[in-house]
Short mmCIF file of C-alpha atoms and ligand atoms in Angstrom, two decimals:
data_model
loop_
_atom_site.label_atom_id
_atom_site.label_comp_id
_atom_site.label_asym_id
_atom_site.label_seq_id
_atom_site.Cartn_x
_atom_site.Cartn_y
_atom_site.Cartn_z
CA UNK A 1 -0.34 0.10 0.43
CA UNK A 2 1.17 3.30 -1.19
CA UNK A 3 0.23 6.57 1.61
CA UNK A 4 -0.36 10.17 2.25
CA UNK A 5 -0.86 11.65 5.27
CA UNK A 6 -1.88 14.61 6.49
CA UNK A 7 -1.27 13.62 10.60
CA UNK A 8 -3.98 16.97 11.30
CA UNK A 9 -5.57 15.51 9.23
CA UNK A 10 -7.60 12.82 12.40
CA UNK A 11 -8.11 16.00 15.05
CA UNK A 12 -6.78 14.73 18.31
CA UNK A 13 -4.29 11.65 18.04
CA UNK A 14 -3.28 9.87 21.29
CA UNK A 15 0.34 9.17 21.02
CA UNK A 16 0.41 11.02 18.13
CA UNK A 17 2.18 10.43 14.60
CA UNK A 18 3.62 7.20 16.29
CA UNK A 19 0.13 5.90 16.28
CA UNK A 20 -1.17 6.20 13.67
CA UNK A 21 2.62 4.38 12.24
CA UNK A 22 1.92 1.94 13.96
CA UNK A 23 -1.92 1.57 12.83
CA UNK A 24 -0.61 1.09 9.33
CA UNK A 25 1.70 -1.32 9.83
CA UNK A 26 -0.37 -3.43 12.20
CA UNK A 27 -2.81 -3.20 9.25
CA UNK A 28 -1.69 -1.79 5.93
CA UNK A 29 1.06 -5.21 5.01
CA UNK A 30 3.55 -3.38 3.39
CA UNK A 31 3.82 0.15 3.12
CA UNK A 32 5.43 2.58 0.95
CA UNK A 33 5.88 6.04 1.82
CA UNK A 34 7.43 8.83 -0.17
CA UNK A 35 11.02 10.28 1.59
CA UNK A 36 11.64 13.47 -1.18
CA UNK A 37 14.68 15.30 -0.52
CA UNK A 38 13.96 17.40 -3.11
CA UNK A 39 13.75 20.42 -0.43
CA UNK A 40 17.34 20.33 0.81
CA UNK A 41 18.99 18.97 -2.11
CA UNK A 42 17.69 20.79 -5.49
CA UNK A 43 20.69 22.66 -6.82
CA UNK A 44 19.40 24.75 -10.41
CA UNK A 45 19.75 23.45 -14.61
CA UNK A 46 23.73 24.00 -14.87
CA UNK A 47 24.36 26.21 -18.03
CA UNK A 48 23.27 25.58 -21.13
CA UNK A 49 21.49 23.02 -19.77
CA UNK A 50 18.55 22.98 -22.25
CA UNK A 51 15.72 20.24 -22.04
CA UNK A 52 12.81 20.83 -24.22
CA UNK A 53 9.63 21.66 -22.58
CA UNK A 54 10.91 21.24 -19.09
CA UNK A 55 9.84 24.11 -17.24
CA UNK A 56 13.03 24.49 -15.26
CA UNK A 57 14.80 27.83 -16.43
CA UNK A 58 18.80 27.38 -16.78
CA UNK A 59 20.89 29.60 -13.79
CA UNK A 60 23.12 32.34 -16.05
CA UNK A 61 26.76 29.91 -15.19
CA UNK A 62 28.35 28.31 -13.51
CA UNK A 63 29.91 30.44 -11.07
CA UNK A 64 25.79 30.93 -9.16
CA UNK A 65 25.49 26.68 -10.09
CA UNK A 66 28.69 26.01 -7.70
CA UNK A 67 27.96 28.32 -5.05
CA UNK A 68 23.97 26.49 -4.30
CA UNK A 69 25.64 23.50 -4.82
CA UNK A 70 27.99 24.60 -2.24
CA UNK A 71 24.79 25.63 0.07
CA UNK A 72 22.51 22.65 -0.97
CA UNK A 73 22.51 19.41 1.96
CA UNK A 74 24.08 15.92 -0.35
CA UNK A 75 21.75 13.21 -0.05
CA UNK A 76 22.61 10.24 2.54
CA UNK A 77 20.06 7.80 4.30
CA UNK A 78 19.41 9.70 7.29
CA UNK A 79 18.06 13.41 5.38
CA UNK A 80 14.84 14.26 6.99
CA UNK A 81 12.02 14.42 4.24
CA UNK A 82 10.68 17.30 3.35
CA UNK A 83 7.58 18.53 5.77
CA UNK A 84 5.99 19.04 3.11
CA UNK A 85 4.80 14.82 3.09
CA UNK A 86 3.66 15.19 6.00
CA UNK A 87 4.69 13.84 9.26
CA UNK A 88 3.95 10.54 9.37
CA UNK A 89 6.47 9.19 6.77
CA UNK A 90 9.33 11.15 8.62
CA UNK A 91 8.06 9.35 11.82
CA UNK A 92 8.72 6.26 10.35
CA UNK A 93 11.93 7.04 9.25
CA UNK A 94 13.04 8.05 12.48
CA UNK A 95 11.19 5.21 14.57
CA UNK A 96 11.04 2.19 12.81
CA UNK A 97 12.52 0.10 10.67
CA UNK A 98 12.25 0.13 7.27
CA UNK A 99 13.96 1.28 4.23
CA UNK A 100 15.31 3.92 1.90
CA UNK A 101 15.62 4.23 -1.24
CA UNK A 102 19.09 6.38 -2.79
CA UNK A 103 17.80 8.73 -5.45
CA UNK A 104 18.53 11.13 -3.94
CA UNK A 105 15.45 13.82 -5.10
CA UNK A 106 13.21 11.35 -5.12
CA UNK A 107 13.20 8.87 -2.51
CA UNK A 108 11.38 6.30 -1.35
CA UNK A 109 10.85 4.73 2.09
CA UNK A 110 8.97 1.14 2.88
CA UNK A 111 8.96 -1.27 6.22
CA UNK A 112 7.23 -4.64 6.02
CA UNK A 113 7.25 -7.93 4.41
CA UNK A 114 7.91 -6.99 0.90
CA UNK A 115 10.00 -3.54 0.94
CA UNK A 116 13.27 -4.18 -0.19
CA UNK A 117 11.16 -5.59 -3.52
CA UNK A 118 9.09 -2.42 -4.22
CA UNK A 119 12.44 -0.37 -2.96
CA UNK A 120 15.14 -2.02 -6.01
CA UNK A 121 12.45 -0.58 -8.63
CA UNK A 122 12.95 2.42 -8.17
CA UNK A 123 16.11 3.48 -10.82
CA UNK A 124 17.97 7.37 -11.05
CA UNK A 125 16.28 7.38 -14.96
CA UNK A 126 12.81 6.02 -13.44
CA UNK A 127 12.15 7.13 -10.16
CA UNK A 128 8.81 6.11 -9.46
CA UNK A 129 9.29 2.68 -10.20
CA UNK A 130 8.57 1.22 -6.71
CA UNK A 131 4.75 2.75 -7.85
CA UNK A 132 5.03 0.67 -10.81
CA UNK A 133 6.42 -2.32 -8.89
CA UNK A 134 2.93 -2.60 -6.67
CA UNK A 135 0.30 -2.55 -9.19
CA UNK A 136 2.12 -5.74 -10.09
CA UNK A 137 0.57 -6.68 -6.08
CA UNK A 138 -1.92 -5.99 -6.83
CA UNK A 139 -0.99 -3.17 -4.34
CA UNK A 140 -3.59 0.26 -3.18
CA UNK A 141 -3.74 4.10 -2.59
CA UNK A 142 -4.38 4.91 0.97
CA UNK A 143 -5.24 8.79 1.10
CA UNK A 144 -5.53 9.81 5.13
CA UNK A 145 -7.19 12.84 5.43
CA UNK A 146 -5.67 14.65 2.06
CA UNK A 147 -6.54 14.87 -1.54
CA UNK A 148 -5.51 13.67 -5.53
CA UNK A 149 -3.48 16.01 -5.24
CA UNK A 150 -0.38 13.77 -3.56
CA UNK A 151 -1.31 10.77 -5.34
CA UNK A 152 1.83 10.39 -6.36
CA UNK A 153 0.31 7.58 -8.40
CA UNK A 154 -1.58 9.93 -11.34
CA UNK A 155 1.77 11.11 -11.88
CA UNK A 156 2.78 7.62 -12.23
CA UNK A 157 -0.24 7.35 -15.37
CA UNK A 158 0.92 10.20 -17.18
CA UNK A 159 4.77 9.01 -17.67
CA UNK A 160 3.53 6.36 -18.61
CA UNK A 161 1.55 8.29 -21.27
CA UNK A 162 4.98 11.11 -21.94
CA UNK A 163 4.05 13.15 -20.16
CA UNK A 164 4.89 15.37 -16.60
CA UNK A 165 8.72 13.59 -17.29
CA UNK A 166 11.19 16.73 -16.41
CA UNK A 167 14.42 16.59 -15.70
CA UNK A 168 16.10 18.51 -12.20
CA UNK A 169 19.10 18.66 -10.89
CA UNK A 170 20.32 17.40 -7.25
CA UNK A 171 23.47 17.27 -4.52
CA UNK A 172 23.89 13.56 -4.46
CA UNK A 173 27.95 13.42 -2.15
CA UNK A 174 29.34 16.14 -1.73
CA UNK A 175 30.71 18.11 -4.83
CA UNK A 176 28.72 16.34 -6.83
CA UNK A 177 24.99 16.78 -8.66
CA UNK A 178 23.50 14.69 -11.33
CA UNK A 179 20.70 14.98 -14.04
CA UNK A 180 17.66 12.85 -12.94
CA UNK A 181 15.15 12.24 -15.78
CA UNK A 182 11.24 11.41 -14.99
CA UNK A 183 10.81 13.34 -12.37
CA UNK A 184 7.02 14.25 -11.88
CA UNK A 185 5.52 17.99 -12.00
CA UNK A 186 2.77 19.99 -10.47
CA UNK A 187 -0.59 18.32 -9.24
CA UNK A 188 -2.66 21.30 -8.21
CA UNK A 189 -5.53 19.76 -10.38
CA UNK A 190 -5.27 16.10 -9.71
CA UNK A 191 -8.65 16.11 -7.32
CA UNK A 192 -10.05 16.49 -10.88
CA UNK A 193 -9.51 13.11 -11.10
CA UNK A 194 -12.35 12.14 -7.91
CA UNK A 195 -15.28 11.79 -9.82
CA UNK A 196 -14.03 9.70 -11.95
CA UNK A 197 -12.53 7.03 -9.18
CA UNK A 198 -15.74 7.59 -7.15
CA UNK A 199 -17.66 4.37 -7.32
CA UNK A 200 -13.97 2.42 -7.04
CA UNK A 201 -13.13 4.09 -3.51
CA UNK A 202 -13.73 2.68 -0.11
CA UNK A 203 -14.07 5.87 1.98
CA UNK A 204 -14.22 5.71 6.31
CA UNK A 205 -14.03 8.63 8.47
CA UNK A 206 -11.49 8.52 11.52
CA UNK A 207 -12.36 11.09 13.84
CA UNK A 208 -11.97 14.43 11.55
CA UNK A 209 -10.17 12.46 8.80
CA UNK A 210 -11.52 10.96 5.50
CA UNK A 211 -9.09 7.70 4.75
CA UNK A 212 -9.52 6.73 1.38
CA UNK A 213 -8.99 3.65 -0.84
CA UNK A 214 -8.97 2.73 -4.59
CA UNK A 215 -6.31 0.44 -5.90
CA UNK A 216 -3.13 1.43 -8.19
CA UNK A 217 -3.76 -0.45 -11.21
CA UNK A 218 -7.16 2.11 -11.08
CA UNK A 219 -5.73 5.35 -10.31
CA UNK A 220 -3.82 4.03 -14.00
CA UNK A 221 -6.77 3.21 -15.74
CA UNK A 222 -9.19 5.48 -14.70
CA UNK A 223 -5.57 7.76 -16.11
CA UNK A 224 -5.19 6.95 -18.76
CA UNK A 225 -8.65 6.86 -20.33
CA UNK A 226 -9.22 11.15 -19.28
CA UNK A 227 -5.73 11.70 -20.28
CA UNK A 228 -6.31 9.71 -23.79
CA UNK A 229 -9.32 11.48 -23.96
CA UNK A 230 -7.99 14.61 -23.70
CA UNK A 231 -3.64 15.83 -23.53
CA UNK A 232 -4.12 17.78 -20.85
CA UNK A 233 -6.74 16.39 -18.69
CA UNK A 234 -5.90 16.34 -15.28
CA UNK A 235 -3.09 20.17 -15.73
CA UNK A 236 -4.59 23.67 -15.16
CA UNK A 237 -3.86 26.34 -18.25
CA UNK A 238 -1.42 28.85 -17.64
CA UNK A 239 1.01 28.66 -19.82
CA UNK A 240 3.02 30.14 -16.71
CA UNK A 241 2.97 26.44 -14.48
CA UNK A 242 4.74 23.63 -14.91
CA UNK A 243 1.70 22.36 -16.26
CA UNK A 244 1.80 23.54 -19.52
CA UNK A 245 5.34 22.20 -20.45
CA UNK A 246 3.41 18.93 -19.91
CA UNK A 247 0.84 18.67 -22.17
CA UNK A 248 4.19 20.74 -24.88
CA UNK A 249 5.89 16.98 -23.36
CA UNK A 250 2.20 15.25 -25.06
CA UNK A 251 1.53 16.47 -27.34
CA UNK A 252 4.85 15.67 -28.91
CA UNK A 253 4.22 12.34 -27.96
CA UNK A 254 1.33 12.30 -29.79
CA UNK A 255 2.67 13.63 -32.90
CA UNK A 256 5.34 11.59 -32.80
CA UNK A 257 3.42 8.89 -32.54
CA UNK A 258 1.27 9.97 -34.94
CA UNK A 259 3.74 10.01 -38.01
CA UNK A 260 4.76 6.53 -36.97
CA UNK A 261 2.01 5.08 -38.00
CA UNK A 262 0.62 6.89 -41.00
CA UNK A 263 -0.11 4.81 -43.53
CA UNK A 264 -1.34 2.68 -41.60
CA UNK A 265 -5.35 1.75 -41.32
CA UNK A 266 -5.42 2.13 -37.77
CA UNK A 267 -5.97 4.87 -35.95
CA UNK A 268 -2.81 6.24 -33.65
CA UNK A 269 -3.28 4.14 -30.54
CA UNK A 270 -3.05 8.14 -28.95
ZN1 ZN B 301 -0.49 23.82 -13.10
#
């Protein structure tokens, strides 16, 4: 199960984040939680390394880049998880046995019997591999008091269709930076998927928290259906947003596929 969570959504919890982590470990089988550290490890796009439709400005000179590199934290497995991902993943990381991947931008943590296998499916060039592995295991997405704007499985769905595959840059070790492909983009419109998943989502209230459970396979299927119907599904129309670059990436892929199938008697599969 991949879990996205907000502790404060519960209201008061006896035992706080520790109690929620205990409950997850006791009831959810193998857990996959976000462990990203880009808030600390990110460096700007280097001078002249321009990637098309990348929604990330290049810094103008190497002196500025080197200054940013010196200031960034280098990734190590004890680096705290981005606070924007909530206190529950960081509590598990600090206090429970777990496995953590070493992607310097988009790390995951996992606990339970299948943890090693899930984490092993992350590659530096395919950060959402653990979610893909979860699909094959019949995995579920659990949203604890958060909306689909946190639901990274939607990002996997759009990336499989050639969208929101950005290059980003992070400090991997002292003095060492990496270019990291296939980093997902904006998710602020992802809750548009909710009506399309409602019939396959199980919901319960736990205190003030609404918990939603839906299969990874259903999220991927609905995402695919929506994007195939419209390349801009689940994105905004602000030209300054990452959404616009993601749409352009998708349209480029549509054109490539259309060219590859032109002359054939079937419609392009897009
Ligand atoms: Zn947007």
